[in-house]
PDB file of C-alpha atoms in Angstrom:
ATOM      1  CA  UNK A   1       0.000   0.000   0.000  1.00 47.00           C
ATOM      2  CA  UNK A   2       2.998   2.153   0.635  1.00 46.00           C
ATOM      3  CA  UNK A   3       4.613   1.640  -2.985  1.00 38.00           C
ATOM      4  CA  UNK A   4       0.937   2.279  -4.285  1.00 39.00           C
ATOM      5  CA  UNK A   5       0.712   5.525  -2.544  1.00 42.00           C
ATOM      6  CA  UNK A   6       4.137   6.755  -3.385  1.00 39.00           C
ATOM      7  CA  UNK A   7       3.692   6.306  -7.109  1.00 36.00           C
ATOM      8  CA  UNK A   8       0.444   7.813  -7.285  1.00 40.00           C
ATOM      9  CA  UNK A   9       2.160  10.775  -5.411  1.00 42.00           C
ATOM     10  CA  UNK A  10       4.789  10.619  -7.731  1.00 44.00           C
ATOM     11  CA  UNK A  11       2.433  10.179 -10.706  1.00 46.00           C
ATOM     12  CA  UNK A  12       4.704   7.561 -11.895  1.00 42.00           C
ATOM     13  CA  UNK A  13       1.579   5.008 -11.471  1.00 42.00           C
ATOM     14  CA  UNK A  14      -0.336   3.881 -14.925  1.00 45.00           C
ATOM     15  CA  UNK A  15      -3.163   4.967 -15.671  1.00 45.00           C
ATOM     16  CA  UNK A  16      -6.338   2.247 -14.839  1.00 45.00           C
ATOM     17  CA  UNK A  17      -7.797   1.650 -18.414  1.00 47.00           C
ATOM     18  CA  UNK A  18     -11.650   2.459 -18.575  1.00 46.00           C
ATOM     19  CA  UNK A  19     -14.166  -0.525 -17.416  1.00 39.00           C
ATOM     20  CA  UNK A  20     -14.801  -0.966 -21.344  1.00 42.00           C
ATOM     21  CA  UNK A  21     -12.153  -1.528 -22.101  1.00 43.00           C
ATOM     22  CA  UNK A  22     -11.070  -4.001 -19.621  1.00 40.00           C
ATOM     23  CA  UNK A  23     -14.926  -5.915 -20.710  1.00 41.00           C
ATOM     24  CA  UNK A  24     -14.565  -5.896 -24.564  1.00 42.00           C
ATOM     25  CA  UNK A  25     -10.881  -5.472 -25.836  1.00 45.00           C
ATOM     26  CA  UNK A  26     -10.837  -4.364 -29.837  1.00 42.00           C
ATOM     27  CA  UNK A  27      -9.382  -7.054 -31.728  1.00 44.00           C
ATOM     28  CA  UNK A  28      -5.804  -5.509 -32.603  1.00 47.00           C
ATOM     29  CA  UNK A  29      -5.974  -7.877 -36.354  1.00 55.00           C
ATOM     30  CA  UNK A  30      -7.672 -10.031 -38.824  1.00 52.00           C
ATOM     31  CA  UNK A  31      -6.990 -12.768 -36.504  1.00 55.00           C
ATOM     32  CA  UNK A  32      -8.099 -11.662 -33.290  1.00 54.00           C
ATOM     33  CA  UNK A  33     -11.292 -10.608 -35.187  1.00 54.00           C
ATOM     34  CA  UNK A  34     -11.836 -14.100 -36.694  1.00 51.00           C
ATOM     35  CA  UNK A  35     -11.531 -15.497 -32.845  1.00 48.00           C
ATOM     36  CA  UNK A  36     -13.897 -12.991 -31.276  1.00 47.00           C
ATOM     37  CA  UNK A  37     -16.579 -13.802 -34.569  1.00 50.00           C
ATOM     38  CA  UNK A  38     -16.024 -17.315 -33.495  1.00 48.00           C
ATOM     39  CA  UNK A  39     -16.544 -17.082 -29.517  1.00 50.00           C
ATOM     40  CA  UNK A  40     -19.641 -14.642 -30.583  1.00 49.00           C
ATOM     41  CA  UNK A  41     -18.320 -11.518 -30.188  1.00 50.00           C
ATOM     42  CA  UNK A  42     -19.434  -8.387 -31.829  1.00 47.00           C
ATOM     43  CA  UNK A  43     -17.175  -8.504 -34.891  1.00 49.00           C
ATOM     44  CA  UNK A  44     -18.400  -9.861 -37.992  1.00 60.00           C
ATOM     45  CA  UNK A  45     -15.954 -12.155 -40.093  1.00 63.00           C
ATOM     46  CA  UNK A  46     -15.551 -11.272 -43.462  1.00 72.00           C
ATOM     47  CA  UNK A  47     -16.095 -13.292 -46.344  1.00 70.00           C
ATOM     48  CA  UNK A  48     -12.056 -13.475 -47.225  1.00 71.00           C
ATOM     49  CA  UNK A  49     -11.725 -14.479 -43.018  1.00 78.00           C
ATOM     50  CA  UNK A  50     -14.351 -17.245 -43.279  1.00 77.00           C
ATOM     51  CA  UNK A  51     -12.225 -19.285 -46.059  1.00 78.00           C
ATOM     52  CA  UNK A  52      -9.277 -18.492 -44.772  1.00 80.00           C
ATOM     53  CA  UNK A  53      -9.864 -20.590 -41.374  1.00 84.00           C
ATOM     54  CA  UNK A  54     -12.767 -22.920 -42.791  1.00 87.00           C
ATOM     55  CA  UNK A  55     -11.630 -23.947 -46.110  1.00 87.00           C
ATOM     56  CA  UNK A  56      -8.101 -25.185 -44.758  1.00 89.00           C
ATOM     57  CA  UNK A  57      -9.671 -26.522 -41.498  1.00 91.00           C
ATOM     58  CA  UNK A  58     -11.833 -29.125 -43.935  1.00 93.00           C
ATOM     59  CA  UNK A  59      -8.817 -29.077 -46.255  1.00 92.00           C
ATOM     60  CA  UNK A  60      -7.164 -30.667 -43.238  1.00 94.00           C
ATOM     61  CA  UNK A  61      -9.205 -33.662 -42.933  1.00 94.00           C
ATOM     62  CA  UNK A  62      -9.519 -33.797 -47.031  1.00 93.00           C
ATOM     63  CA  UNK A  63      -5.769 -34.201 -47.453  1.00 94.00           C
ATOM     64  CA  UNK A  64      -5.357 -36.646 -44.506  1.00 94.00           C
ATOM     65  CA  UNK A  65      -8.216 -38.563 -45.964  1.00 94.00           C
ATOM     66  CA  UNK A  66      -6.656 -38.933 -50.287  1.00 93.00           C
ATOM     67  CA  UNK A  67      -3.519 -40.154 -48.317  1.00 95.00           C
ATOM     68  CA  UNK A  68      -5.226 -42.741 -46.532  1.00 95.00           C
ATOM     69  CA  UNK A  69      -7.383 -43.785 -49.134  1.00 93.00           C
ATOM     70  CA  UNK A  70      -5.381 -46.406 -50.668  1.00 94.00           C
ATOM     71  CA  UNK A  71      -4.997 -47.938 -47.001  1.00 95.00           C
ATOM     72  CA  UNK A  72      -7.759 -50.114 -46.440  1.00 94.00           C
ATOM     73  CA  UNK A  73      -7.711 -51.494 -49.908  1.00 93.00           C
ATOM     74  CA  UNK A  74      -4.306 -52.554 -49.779  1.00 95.00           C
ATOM     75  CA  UNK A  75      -4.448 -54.139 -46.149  1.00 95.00           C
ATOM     76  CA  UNK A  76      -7.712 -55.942 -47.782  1.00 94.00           C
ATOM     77  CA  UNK A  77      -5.683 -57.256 -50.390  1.00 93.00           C
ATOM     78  CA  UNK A  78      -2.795 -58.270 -48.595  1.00 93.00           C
ATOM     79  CA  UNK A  79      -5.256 -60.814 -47.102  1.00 92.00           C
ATOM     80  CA  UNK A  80      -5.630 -62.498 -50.662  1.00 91.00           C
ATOM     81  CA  UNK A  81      -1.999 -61.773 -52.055  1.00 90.00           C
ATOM     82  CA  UNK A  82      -3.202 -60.243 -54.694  1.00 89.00           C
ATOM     83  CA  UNK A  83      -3.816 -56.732 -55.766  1.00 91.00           C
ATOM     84  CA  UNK A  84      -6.454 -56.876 -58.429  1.00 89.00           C
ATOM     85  CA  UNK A  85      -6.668 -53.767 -60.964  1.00 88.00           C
ATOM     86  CA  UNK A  86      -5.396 -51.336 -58.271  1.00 91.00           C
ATOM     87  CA  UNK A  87      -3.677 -48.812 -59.499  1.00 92.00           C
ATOM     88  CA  UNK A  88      -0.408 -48.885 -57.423  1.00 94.00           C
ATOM     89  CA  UNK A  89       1.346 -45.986 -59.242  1.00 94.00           C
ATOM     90  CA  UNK A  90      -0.424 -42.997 -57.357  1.00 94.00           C
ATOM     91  CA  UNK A  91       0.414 -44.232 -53.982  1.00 94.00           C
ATOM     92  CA  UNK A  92       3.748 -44.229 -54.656  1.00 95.00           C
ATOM     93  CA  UNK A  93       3.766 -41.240 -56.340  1.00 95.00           C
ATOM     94  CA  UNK A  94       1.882 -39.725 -53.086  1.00 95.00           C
ATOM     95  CA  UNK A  95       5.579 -40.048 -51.402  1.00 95.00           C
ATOM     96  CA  UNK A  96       7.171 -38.021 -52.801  1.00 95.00           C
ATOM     97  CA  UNK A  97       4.285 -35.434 -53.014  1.00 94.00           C
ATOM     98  CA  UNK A  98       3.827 -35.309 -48.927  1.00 95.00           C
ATOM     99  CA  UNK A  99       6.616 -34.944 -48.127  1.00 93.00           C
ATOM    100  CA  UNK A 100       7.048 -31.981 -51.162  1.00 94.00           C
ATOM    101  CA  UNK A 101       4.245 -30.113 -49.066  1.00 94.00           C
ATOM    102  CA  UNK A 102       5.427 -31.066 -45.657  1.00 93.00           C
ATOM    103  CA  UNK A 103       8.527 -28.771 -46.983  1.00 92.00           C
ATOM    104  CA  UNK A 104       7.006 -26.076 -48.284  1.00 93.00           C
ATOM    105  CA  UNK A 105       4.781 -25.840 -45.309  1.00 93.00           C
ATOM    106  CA  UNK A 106       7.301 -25.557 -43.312  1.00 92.00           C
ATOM    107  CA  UNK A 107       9.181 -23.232 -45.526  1.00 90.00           C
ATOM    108  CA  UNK A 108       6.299 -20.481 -45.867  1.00 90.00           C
ATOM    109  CA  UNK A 109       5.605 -21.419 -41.925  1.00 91.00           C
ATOM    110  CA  UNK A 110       1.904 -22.453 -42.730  1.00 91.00           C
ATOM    111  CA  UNK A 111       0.535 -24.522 -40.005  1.00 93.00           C
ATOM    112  CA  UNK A 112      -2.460 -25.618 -42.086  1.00 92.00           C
ATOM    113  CA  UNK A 113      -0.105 -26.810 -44.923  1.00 94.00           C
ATOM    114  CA  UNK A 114       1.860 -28.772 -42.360  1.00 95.00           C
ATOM    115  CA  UNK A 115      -0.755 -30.338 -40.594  1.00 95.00           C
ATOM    116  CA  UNK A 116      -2.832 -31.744 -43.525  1.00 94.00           C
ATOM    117  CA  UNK A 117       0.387 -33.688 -44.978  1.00 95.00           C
ATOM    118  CA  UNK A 118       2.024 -34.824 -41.576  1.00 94.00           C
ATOM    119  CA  UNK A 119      -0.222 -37.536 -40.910  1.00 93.00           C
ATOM    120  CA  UNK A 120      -0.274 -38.265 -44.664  1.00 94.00           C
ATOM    121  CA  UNK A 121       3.183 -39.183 -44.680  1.00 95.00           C
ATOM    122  CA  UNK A 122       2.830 -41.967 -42.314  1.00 94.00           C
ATOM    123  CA  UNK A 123      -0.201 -43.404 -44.245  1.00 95.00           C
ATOM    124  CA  UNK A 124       1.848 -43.101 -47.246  1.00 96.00           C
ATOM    125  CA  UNK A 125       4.616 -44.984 -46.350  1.00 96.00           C
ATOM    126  CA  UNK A 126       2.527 -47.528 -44.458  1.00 96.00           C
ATOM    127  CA  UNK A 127       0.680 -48.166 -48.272  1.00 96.00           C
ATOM    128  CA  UNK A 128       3.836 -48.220 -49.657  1.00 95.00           C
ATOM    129  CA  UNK A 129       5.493 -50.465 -47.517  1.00 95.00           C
ATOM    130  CA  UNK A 130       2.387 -53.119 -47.698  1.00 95.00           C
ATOM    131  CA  UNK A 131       1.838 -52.791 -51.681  1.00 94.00           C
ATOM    132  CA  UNK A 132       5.142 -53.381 -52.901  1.00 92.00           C
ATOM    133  CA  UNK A 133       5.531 -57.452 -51.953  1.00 92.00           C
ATOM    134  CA  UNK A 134       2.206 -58.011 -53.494  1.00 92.00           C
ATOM    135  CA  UNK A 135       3.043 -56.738 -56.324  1.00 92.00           C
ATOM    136  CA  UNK A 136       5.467 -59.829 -57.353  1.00 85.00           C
ATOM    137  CA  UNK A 137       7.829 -59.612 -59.941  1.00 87.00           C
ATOM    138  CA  UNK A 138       4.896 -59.955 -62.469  1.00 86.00           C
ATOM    139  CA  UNK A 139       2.766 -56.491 -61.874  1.00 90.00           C
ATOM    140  CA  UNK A 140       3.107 -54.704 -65.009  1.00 89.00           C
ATOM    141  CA  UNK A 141       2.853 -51.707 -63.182  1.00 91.00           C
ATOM    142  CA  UNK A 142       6.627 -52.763 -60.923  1.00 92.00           C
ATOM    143  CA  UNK A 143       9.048 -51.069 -63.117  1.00 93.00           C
ATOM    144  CA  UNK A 144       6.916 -48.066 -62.974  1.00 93.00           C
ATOM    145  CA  UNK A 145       6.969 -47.896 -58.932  1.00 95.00           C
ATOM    146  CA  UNK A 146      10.036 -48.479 -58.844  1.00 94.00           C
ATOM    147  CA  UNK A 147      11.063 -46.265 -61.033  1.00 95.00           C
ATOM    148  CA  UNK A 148       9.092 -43.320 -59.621  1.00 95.00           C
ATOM    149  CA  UNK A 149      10.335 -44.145 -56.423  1.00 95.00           C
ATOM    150  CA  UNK A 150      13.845 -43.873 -57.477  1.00 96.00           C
ATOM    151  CA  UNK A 151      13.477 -41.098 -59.394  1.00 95.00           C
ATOM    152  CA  UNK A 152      11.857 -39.569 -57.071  1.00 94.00           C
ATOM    153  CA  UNK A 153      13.975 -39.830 -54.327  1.00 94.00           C
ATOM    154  CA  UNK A 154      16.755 -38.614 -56.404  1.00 96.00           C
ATOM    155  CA  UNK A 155      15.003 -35.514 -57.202  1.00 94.00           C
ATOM    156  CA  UNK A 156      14.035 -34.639 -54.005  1.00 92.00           C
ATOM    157  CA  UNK A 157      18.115 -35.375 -53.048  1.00 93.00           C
ATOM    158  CA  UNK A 158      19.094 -32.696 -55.647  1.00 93.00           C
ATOM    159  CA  UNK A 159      16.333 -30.252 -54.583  1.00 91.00           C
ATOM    160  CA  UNK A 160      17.885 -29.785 -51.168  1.00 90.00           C
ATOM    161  CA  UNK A 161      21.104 -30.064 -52.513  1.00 91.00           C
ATOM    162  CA  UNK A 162      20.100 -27.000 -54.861  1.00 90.00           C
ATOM    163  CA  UNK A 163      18.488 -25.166 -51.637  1.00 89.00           C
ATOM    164  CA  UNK A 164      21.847 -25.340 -49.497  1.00 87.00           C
ATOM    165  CA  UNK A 165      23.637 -23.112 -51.954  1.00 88.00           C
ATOM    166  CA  UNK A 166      20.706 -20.882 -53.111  1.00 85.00           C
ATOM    167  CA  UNK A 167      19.653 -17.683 -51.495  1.00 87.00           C
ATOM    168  CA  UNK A 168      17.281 -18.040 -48.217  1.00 82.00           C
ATOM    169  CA  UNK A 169      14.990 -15.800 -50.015  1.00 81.00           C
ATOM    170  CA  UNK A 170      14.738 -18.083 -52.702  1.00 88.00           C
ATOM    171  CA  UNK A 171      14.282 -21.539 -51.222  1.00 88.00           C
ATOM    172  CA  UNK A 172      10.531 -21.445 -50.366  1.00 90.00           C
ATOM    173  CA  UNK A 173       9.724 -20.823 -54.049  1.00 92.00           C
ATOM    174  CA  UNK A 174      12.014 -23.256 -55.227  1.00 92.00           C
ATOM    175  CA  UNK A 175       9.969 -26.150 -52.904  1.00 93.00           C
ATOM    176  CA  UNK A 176       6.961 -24.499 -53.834  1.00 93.00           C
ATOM    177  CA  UNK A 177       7.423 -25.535 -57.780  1.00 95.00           C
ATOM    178  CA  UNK A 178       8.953 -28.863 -56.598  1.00 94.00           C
ATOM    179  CA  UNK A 179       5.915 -29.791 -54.472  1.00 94.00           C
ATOM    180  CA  UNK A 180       3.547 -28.157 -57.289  1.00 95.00           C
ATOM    181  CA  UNK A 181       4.561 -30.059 -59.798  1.00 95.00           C
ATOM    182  CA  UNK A 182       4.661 -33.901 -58.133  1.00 94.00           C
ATOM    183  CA  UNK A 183       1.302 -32.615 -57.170  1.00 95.00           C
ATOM    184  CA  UNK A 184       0.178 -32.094 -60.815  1.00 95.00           C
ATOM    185  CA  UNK A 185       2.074 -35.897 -61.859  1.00 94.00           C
ATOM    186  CA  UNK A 186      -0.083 -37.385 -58.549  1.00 93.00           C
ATOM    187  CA  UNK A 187      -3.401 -35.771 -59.358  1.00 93.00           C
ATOM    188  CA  UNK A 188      -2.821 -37.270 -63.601  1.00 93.00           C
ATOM    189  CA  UNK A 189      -1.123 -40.338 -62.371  1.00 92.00           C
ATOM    190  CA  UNK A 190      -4.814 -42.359 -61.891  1.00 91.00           C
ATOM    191  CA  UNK A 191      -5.350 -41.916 -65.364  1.00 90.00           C
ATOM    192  CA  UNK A 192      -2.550 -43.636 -66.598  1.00 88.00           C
ATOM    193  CA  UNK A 193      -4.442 -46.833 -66.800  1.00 88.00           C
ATOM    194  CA  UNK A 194      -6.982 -44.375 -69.303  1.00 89.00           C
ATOM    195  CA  UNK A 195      -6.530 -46.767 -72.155  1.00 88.00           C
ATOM    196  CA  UNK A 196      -7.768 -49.927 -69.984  1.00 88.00           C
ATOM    197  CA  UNK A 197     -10.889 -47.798 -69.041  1.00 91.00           C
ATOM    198  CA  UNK A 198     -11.510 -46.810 -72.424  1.00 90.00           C
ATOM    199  CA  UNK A 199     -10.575 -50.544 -74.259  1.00 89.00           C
ATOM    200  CA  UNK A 200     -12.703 -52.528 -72.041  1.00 90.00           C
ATOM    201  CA  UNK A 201     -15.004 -49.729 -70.802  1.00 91.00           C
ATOM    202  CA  UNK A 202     -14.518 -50.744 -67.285  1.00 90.00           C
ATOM    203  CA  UNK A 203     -12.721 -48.086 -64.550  1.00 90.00           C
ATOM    204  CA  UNK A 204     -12.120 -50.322 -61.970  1.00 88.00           C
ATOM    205  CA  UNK A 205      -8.672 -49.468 -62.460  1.00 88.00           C
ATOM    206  CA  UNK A 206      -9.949 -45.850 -61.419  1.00 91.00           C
ATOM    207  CA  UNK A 207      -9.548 -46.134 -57.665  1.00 90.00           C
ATOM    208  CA  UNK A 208     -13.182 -44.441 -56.394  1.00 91.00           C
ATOM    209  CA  UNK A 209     -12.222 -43.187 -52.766  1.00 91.00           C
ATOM    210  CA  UNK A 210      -9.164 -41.689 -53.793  1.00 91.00           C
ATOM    211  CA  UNK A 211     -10.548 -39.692 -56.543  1.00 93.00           C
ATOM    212  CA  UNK A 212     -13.750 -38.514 -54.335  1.00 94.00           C
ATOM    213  CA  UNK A 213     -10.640 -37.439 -51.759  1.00 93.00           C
ATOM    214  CA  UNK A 214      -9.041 -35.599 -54.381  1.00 94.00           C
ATOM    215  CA  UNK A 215     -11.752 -33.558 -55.653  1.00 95.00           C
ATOM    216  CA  UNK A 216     -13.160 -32.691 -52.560  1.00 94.00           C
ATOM    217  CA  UNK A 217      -9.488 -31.710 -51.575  1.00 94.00           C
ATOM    218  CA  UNK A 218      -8.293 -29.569 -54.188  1.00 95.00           C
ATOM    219  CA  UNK A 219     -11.446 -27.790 -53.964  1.00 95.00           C
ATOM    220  CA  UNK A 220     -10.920 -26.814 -50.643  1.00 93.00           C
ATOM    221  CA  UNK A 221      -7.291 -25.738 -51.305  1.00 94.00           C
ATOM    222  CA  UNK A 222      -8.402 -23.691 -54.648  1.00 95.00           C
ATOM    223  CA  UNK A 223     -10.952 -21.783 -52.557  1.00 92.00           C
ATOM    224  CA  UNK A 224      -8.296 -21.025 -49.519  1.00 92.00           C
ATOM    225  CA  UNK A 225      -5.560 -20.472 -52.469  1.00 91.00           C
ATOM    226  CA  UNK A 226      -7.491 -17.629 -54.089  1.00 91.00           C
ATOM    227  CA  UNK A 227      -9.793 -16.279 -51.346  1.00 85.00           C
ATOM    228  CA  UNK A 228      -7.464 -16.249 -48.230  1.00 84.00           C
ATOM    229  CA  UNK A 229      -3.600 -17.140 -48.650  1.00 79.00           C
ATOM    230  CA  UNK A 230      -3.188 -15.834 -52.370  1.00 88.00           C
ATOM    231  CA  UNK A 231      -0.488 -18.063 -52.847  1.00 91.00           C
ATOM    232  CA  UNK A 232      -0.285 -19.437 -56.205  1.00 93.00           C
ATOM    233  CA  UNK A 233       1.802 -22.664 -55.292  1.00 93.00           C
ATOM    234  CA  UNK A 234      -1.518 -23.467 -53.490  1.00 93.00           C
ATOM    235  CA  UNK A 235      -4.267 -22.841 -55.846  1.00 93.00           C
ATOM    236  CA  UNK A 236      -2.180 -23.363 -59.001  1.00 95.00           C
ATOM    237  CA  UNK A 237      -1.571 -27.328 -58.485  1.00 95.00           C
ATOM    238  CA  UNK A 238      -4.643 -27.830 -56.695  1.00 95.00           C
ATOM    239  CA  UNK A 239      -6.792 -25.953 -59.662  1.00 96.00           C
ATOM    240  CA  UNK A 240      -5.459 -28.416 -61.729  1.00 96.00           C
ATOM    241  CA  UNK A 241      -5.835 -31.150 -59.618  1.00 95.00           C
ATOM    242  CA  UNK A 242      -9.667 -30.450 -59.352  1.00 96.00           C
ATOM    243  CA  UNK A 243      -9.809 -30.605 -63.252  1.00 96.00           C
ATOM    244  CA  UNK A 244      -8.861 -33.887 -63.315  1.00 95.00           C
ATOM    245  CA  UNK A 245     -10.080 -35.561 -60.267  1.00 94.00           C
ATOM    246  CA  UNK A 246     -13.584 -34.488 -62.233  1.00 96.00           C
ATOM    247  CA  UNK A 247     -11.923 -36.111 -65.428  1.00 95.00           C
ATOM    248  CA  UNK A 248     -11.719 -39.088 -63.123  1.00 94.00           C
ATOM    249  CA  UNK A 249     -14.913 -38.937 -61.674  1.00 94.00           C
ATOM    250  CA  UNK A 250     -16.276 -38.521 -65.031  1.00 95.00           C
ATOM    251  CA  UNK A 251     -15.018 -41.828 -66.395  1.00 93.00           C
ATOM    252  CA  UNK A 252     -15.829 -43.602 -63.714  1.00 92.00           C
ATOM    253  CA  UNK A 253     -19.675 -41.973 -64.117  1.00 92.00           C
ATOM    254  CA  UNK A 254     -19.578 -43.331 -68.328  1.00 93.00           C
ATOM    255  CA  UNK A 255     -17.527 -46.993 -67.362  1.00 92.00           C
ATOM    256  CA  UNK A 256     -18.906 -48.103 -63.994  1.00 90.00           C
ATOM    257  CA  UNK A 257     -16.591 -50.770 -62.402  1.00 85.00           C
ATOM    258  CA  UNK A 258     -18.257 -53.838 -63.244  1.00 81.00           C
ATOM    259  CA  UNK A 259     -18.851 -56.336 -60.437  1.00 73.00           C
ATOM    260  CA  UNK A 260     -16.331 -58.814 -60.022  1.00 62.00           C
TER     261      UNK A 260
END
């Protein structure tokens, strides 16, 4: 009580702030405003706001979920030895593409980038890892694994090679075109088996959960892409990604998979 009364003698003690103030602080920026919309607050979140924390939240669980997809099917077929017309080349193309967007999440320090391929990456592997002895030495889809693979891992080698000697200013946008194009090769890579669907008008070979995953994903990621992060690495890939997850879905909508 002394010390209290000596520096409001001294008028060295702060000034109380108003009871208003203490009640209903202002939001200080765009994000405190999107938390005080969400707790019901007073502020109103903007259009721009709402994808930016919506669209990546689902985006989240979207990404998480086209990584997983392949799971269960390749567990159930490990049961049987055999993989049937499962298209093994987009899971392991999927490798290399996680862990292209772990990087440039974590380059660009964008938590919702980070978070919807970390999980992934396990899943990933795990598919990976469970696919490859099934596929024999007679899959006629085995070079082409294990070349992308390779190849893949090679690239991604060089990349950081590249980023150790080029300027810090340049390395996010260097991981940003790696990670954008494997993206572009992964979202194509189910239609490599186009001329099977189209021959024998059956798109079995057209895995269905992973392309529902993919064009519910890169939806998501367009929307934040454009409407909240303006980052082109993020809507670019993921615009063209969309175009042919519905390519996809539209062949699989012509040639239904017939029942084996």
């Amino acid at each position: 009580p002394m010390l209290v009364a000596l520096l409001l003698a001294s008028g060295l003690a702060p000034a109380r702030p108003p009871l208003r103030q203490l009640a209903a602080p202002a939001p200080a920026d765009a994000k405190a405003r999107v938390l005080l919309a969400m707790r019901g607050g007073e502020a109103r979140m903007s259009a721009a706001q709402a994808f930016g924390l919506y669209a990546p939240a689902m985006g989240v669980l979207t990404s998480n979920a086209l990584y997983f997809s392949a799971l269960p099917a390749v567990l159930a077929a490990r049961k049987t030895g055999d993989l049937g017309p499962f298209n093994p080349l987009p899971s392991t193309i999927m490798i290399h593409s996680v862990f292209g967007w772990l990087c440039y999440g974590l380059a660009v320090s964008n938590p919702w980038i980070v978070a919807s391929n970390l999980p992934g990456a396990g899943a990933v592997l795990a598919t990976f890892a469970v696919m490859l002895p099934l596929m024999g030495n007679s899959h006629p889809a085995l070079s082409a694994c294990q070349l992308t693979f390779v190849g893949g891992a090679m690239a991604t080698l060089c990349l950081w090679t590249g980023l150790v000697f080029a300027k810090v200013a340049a390395r996010a946008t260097l991981v940003g075109y790696f990670a954008s194009a494997i993206f572009v090769v992964l979202a194509a890579s189910p239609l490599s088996t186009i001329r099977t669907v189209l021959s024998t008008r059956d798109s079995a070979s057209i895995y269905t959960p992973l392309t529902l995953a993919q064009c519910a994903n890169t939806l998501l990621w367009t929307v934040y892409g454009v409407a909240a992060a303006n980052d082109v690495f993020v809507y670019g890939p993921n615009g063209i990604g969309l175009c042919l997850g519905l390519v996809q879905l539209l062949l699989k909508l012509v040639f239904p998979t017939r029942k084996r």
